[in-house]
XYZ file of C-alpha atoms in Angstrom:
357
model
C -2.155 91.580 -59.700
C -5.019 92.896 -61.523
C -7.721 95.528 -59.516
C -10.653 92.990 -60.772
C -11.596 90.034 -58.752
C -11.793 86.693 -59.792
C -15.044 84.765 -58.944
C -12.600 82.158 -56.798
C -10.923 84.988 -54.724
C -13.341 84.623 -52.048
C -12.601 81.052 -52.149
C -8.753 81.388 -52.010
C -8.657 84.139 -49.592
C -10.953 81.738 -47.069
C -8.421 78.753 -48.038
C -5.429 80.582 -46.492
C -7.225 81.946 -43.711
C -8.136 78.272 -42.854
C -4.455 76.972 -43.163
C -2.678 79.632 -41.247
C -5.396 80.764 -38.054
C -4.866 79.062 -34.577
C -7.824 79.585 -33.219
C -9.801 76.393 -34.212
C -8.277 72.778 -34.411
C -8.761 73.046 -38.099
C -5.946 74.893 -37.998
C -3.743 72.388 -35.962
C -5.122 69.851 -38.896
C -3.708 71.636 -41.659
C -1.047 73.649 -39.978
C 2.009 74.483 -42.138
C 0.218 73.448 -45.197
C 1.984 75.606 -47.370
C 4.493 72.905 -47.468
C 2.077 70.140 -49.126
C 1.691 71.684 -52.328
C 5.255 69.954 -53.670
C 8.550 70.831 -55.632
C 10.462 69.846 -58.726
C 8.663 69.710 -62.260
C 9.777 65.825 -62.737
C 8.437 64.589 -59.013
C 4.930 66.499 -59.927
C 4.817 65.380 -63.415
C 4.349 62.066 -61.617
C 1.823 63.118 -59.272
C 4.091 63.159 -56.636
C 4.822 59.715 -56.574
C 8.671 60.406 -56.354
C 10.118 58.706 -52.734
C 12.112 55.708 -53.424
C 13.273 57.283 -57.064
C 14.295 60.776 -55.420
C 17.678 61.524 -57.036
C 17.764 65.064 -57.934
C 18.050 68.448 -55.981
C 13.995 68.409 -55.320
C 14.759 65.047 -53.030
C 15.001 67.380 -50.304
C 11.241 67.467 -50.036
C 10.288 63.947 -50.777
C 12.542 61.658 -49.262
C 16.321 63.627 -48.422
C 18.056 60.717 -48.783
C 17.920 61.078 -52.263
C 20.401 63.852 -52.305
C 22.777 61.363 -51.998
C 22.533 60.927 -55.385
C 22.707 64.365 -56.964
C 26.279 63.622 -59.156
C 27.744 66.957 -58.799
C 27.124 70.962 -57.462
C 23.710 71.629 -58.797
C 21.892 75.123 -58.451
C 18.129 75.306 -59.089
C 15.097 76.904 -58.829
C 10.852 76.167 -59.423
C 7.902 78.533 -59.844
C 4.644 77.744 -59.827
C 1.043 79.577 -60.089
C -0.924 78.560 -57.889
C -4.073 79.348 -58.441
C -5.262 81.470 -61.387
C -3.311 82.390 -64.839
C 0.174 81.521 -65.344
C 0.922 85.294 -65.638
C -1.553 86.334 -62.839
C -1.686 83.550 -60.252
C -3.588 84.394 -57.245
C -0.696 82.707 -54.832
C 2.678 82.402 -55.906
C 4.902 79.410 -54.457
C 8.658 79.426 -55.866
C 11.345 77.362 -54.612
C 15.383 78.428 -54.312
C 17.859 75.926 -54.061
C 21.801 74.137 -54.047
C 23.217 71.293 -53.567
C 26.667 70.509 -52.774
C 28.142 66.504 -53.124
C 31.125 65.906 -50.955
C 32.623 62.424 -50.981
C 30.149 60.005 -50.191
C 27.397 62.402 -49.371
C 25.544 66.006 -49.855
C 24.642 69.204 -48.290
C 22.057 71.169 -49.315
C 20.153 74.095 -48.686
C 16.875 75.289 -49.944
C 14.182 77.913 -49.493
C 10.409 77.258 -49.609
C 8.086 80.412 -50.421
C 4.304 80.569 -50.844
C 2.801 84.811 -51.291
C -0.509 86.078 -51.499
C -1.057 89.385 -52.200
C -3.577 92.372 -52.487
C -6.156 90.324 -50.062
C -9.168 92.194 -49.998
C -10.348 93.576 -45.972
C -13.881 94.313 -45.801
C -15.270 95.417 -42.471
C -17.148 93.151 -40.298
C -20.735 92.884 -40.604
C -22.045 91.233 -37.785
C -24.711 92.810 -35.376
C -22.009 92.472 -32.687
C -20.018 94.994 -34.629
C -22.251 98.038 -33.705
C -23.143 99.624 -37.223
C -25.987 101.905 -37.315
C -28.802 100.695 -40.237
C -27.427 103.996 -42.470
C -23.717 103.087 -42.095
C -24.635 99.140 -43.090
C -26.135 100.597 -46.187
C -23.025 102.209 -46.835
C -20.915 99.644 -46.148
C -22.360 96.773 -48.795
C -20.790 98.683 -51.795
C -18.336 95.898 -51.838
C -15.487 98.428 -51.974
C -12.498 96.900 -49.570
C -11.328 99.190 -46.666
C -7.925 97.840 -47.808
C -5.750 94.821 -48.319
C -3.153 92.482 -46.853
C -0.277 90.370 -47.847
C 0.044 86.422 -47.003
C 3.736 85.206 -47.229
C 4.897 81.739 -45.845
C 8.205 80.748 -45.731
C 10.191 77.443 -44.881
C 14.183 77.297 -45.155
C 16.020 73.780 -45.437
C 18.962 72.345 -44.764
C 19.719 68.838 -45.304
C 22.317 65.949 -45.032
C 22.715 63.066 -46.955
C 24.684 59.845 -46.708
C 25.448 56.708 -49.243
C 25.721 53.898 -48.189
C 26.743 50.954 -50.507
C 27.766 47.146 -49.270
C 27.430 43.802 -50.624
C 24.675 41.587 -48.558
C 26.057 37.973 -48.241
C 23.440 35.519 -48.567
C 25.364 32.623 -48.099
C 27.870 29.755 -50.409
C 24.612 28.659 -51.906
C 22.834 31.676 -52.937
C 24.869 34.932 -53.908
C 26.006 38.533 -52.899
C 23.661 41.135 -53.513
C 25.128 44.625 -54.112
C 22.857 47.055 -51.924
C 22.426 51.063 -51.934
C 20.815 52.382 -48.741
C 21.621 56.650 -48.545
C 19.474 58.012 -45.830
C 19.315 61.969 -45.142
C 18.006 64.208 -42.849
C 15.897 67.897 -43.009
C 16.186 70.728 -40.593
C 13.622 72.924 -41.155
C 12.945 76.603 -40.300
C 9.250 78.223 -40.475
C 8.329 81.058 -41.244
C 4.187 82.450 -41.935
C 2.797 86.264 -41.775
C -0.901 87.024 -42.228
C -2.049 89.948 -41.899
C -0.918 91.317 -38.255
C -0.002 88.042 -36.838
C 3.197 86.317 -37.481
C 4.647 82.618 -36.283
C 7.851 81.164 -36.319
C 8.769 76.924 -36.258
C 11.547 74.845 -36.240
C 11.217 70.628 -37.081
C 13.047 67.785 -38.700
C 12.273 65.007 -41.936
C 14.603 62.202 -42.269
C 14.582 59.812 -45.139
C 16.117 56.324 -46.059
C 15.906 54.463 -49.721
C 17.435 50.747 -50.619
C 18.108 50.335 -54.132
C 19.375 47.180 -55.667
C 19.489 44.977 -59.047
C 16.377 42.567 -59.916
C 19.142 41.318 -62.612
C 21.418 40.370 -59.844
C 18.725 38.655 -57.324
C 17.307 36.425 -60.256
C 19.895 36.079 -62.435
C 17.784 37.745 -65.351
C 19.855 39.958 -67.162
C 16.510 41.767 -68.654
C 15.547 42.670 -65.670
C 15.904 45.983 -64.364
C 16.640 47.610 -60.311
C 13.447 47.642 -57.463
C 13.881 50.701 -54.809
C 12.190 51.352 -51.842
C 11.635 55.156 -50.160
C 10.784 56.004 -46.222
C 10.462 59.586 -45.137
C 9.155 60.403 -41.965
C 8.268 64.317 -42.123
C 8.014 66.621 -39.304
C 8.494 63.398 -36.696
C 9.925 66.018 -34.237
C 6.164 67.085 -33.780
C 7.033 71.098 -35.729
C 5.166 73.351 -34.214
C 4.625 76.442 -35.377
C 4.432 79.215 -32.500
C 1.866 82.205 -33.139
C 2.486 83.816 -29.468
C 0.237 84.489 -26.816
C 0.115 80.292 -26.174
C -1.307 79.786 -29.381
C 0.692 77.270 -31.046
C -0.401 74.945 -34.330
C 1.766 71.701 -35.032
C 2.242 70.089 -38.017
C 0.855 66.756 -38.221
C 3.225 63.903 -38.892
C 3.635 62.231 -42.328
C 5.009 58.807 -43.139
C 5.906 58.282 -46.810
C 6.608 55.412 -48.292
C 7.408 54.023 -52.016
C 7.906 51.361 -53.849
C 9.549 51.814 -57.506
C 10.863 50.056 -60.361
C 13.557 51.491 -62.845
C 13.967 49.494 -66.618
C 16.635 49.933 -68.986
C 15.701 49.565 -72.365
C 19.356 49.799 -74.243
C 18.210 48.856 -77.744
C 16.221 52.189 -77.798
C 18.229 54.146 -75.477
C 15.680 54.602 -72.899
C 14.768 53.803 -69.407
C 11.203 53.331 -67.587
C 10.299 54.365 -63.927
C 7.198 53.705 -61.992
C 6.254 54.236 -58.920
C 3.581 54.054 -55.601
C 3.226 56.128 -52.765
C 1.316 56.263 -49.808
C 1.409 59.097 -47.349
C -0.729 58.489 -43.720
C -1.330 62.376 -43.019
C -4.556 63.162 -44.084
C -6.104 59.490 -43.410
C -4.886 58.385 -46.657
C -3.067 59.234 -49.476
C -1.808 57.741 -52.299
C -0.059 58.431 -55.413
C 1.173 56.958 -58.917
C 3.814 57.958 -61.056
C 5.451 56.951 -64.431
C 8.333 58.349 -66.441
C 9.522 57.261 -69.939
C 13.419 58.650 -70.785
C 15.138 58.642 -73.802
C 18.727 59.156 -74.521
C 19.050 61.007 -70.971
C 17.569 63.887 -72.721
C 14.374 63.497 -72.859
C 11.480 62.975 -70.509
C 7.892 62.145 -70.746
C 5.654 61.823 -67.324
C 2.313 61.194 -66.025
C 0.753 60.657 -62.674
C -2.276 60.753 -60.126
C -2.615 62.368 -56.953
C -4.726 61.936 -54.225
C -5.101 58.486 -55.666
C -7.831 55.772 -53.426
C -7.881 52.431 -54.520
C -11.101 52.096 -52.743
C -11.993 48.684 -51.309
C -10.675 44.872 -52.548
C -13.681 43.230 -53.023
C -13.763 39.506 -54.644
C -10.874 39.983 -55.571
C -11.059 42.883 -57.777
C -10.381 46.694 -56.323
C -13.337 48.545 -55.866
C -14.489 52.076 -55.836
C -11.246 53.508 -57.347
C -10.859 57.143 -57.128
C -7.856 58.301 -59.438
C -7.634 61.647 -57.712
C -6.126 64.632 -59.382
C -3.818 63.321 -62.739
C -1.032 65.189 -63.615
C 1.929 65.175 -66.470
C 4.638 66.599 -67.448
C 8.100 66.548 -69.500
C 11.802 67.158 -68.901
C 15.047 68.239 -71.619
C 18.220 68.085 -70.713
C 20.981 69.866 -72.510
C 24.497 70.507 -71.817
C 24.508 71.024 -67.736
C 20.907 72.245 -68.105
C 17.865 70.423 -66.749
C 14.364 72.281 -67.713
C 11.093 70.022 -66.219
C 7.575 71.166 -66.484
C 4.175 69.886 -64.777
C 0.776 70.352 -65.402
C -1.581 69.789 -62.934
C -5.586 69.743 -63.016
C -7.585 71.639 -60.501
C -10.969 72.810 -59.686
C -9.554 76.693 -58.806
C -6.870 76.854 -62.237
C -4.787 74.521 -63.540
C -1.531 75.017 -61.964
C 1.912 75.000 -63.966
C 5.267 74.049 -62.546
C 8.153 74.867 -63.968
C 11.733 74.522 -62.527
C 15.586 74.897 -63.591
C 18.680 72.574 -62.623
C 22.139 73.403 -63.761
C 24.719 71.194 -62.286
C 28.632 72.160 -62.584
């Protein structure tokens, strides 16, 4: 990183002190928040609205059941600046990755990494910490006495299962071919600021039912409805600091509802999807992709999305949150997706890798 400062380091610096402390219940609030900042360039193209149409190696995050669907070995990998210039990001968060199909289901395993470096210490100038008058005026040259890394960790491993059956509604209706893979995350934590360090263990477990609009209505133009659960960290993770000081991560129920068209006459497909996560309150989240030829992707989304209040029958007081986009090429076994995302302390670029075997 460069020696200069940046006029948002202050800012930053305070942000991961907030997130990783236990001695507030602040900290409980956002404990382990390292791990809300998302994976994959095609899920964060769309904002993050990417539960029910999880199907590639970054599933692991949103919903795991959709590693059910990864066709075959796939290796991968993301970076992402957080903060800051692309070349000079203030926090770096990368993600490491593989996932291996075996009949009927997957295994995977993937590691999680946020870093901070070079954080500036500066001594404490409070009355309580005894300086003399001379040795205050000494101090305010706003040279640090030294610095400090921040490096946060979380290693996955994950199980997925497909399921497929035909639902038999009867002699005088039809049978309805159904896809419901469910999966499950066990997760491993890992955060060091400074002097202190914690460790964590918890669980995610997803489930997604997929099945043709075509077949239900007899349409032929119509295209497939999905639905996504994941319940994240519903083992309660805590994150264990020593000393009795212990954060734990609160609970997240995600849920999505998507659509997926085939458009054959032009070679391309349509997805769109809605999220809602309970977390924080509320928050939601809205995603579309346009493919063509299986080679090409274009994406958009918003984040943090509030529909407000339905008054009269009209929504109200929308907030669209953060928007985001992004696009995807495929070539040969290659998969390269990128995401661009607004924000208040530098944009943020995502960029990850899939090659599948």
């Amino acid at each position: 990183m460069k020696s200069t400062y940046k006029p948002y380091t202050i800012a930053v610096t305070i942000l991961f002190l907030i997130t990783t402390l236990t001695s507030t219940a602040l900290a409980t609030r956002y404990a382990g928040e390292f791990l809300e900042i998302g994976v994959g360039g095609r899920a964060l193209g769309m904002g993050g609205a990417y539960c029910a149409l999880a199907e590639d190696p970054s599933s692991f995050y949103w919903n795991p059941a959709g590693l059910a669907r990864v066709p075959s070995i796939s290796i991968w990998g993301m970076y992402n600046n957080q903060f800051g210039d692309f070349g000079d990001p203030l926090a770096q968060h990368s993600v490491m990755g593989a996932v291996f199909p075996i009949t009927g289901a997957a295994l995977a395993v993937h590691w999680v990494r946020l870093a901070v470096d070079q954080i500036p210490i500066f001594p404490d100038y409070s009355e309580d910490a005894g300086y003399s008058l001379e040795e205050r005026k000494q101090l305010i040259d706003g040279v640090p006495q030294g610095y400090f890394d921040d490096a946060e960790d979380a290693l996955f491993i994950s199980f997925a299962k497909m399921n497929k059956f035909n639902l038999d509604l009867g002699w005088a209706f039809f049978v309805l071919p159904l896809e419901i893979p469910y999966g499950i995350n066990l997760k491993m934590i890992r955060q060091k600021l400074y002097t202190s360090e914690a460790f964590g263990i918890g669980a995610d477990a997803g489930l997604q039912l997929r099945f043709s609009l075509a077949d239900m209505f007899s349409k032929p133009f119509l295209g497939d409805f999905a639905l996504g659960i994941a319940y994240q960290d519903f083992t309660k993770t805590g994150i264990d600091w020593g000393e009795g000081n212990t954060d734990v991560i609160t609970q997240n129920l995600r849920i999505g509802l998507a659509y997926h068209q085939d458009i054959p006459a032009i070679k391309s497909e349509f997805n769109i999807e809605r999220v809602s996560n309970t977390r924080y309150s509320y928050d939601g989240r809205f995603g579309m992709e346009y493919i063509w030829d299986k080679k090409l992707s274009f994406r958009f989304g918003f984040s943090r999305l509030d529909w407000g209040e339905f008054v009269s029958g009209l929504w109200d007081d929308i907030d669209f949150g953060t928007w985001n986009a992004g696009m995807g090429i495929k070539y040969w076994h290659i998969t390269c997706d990128y995401a661009f995302m607004r924000a208040d302390l530098g944009n943020a670029h995502r960029i990850s890798l899939i090659y599948q075997f």
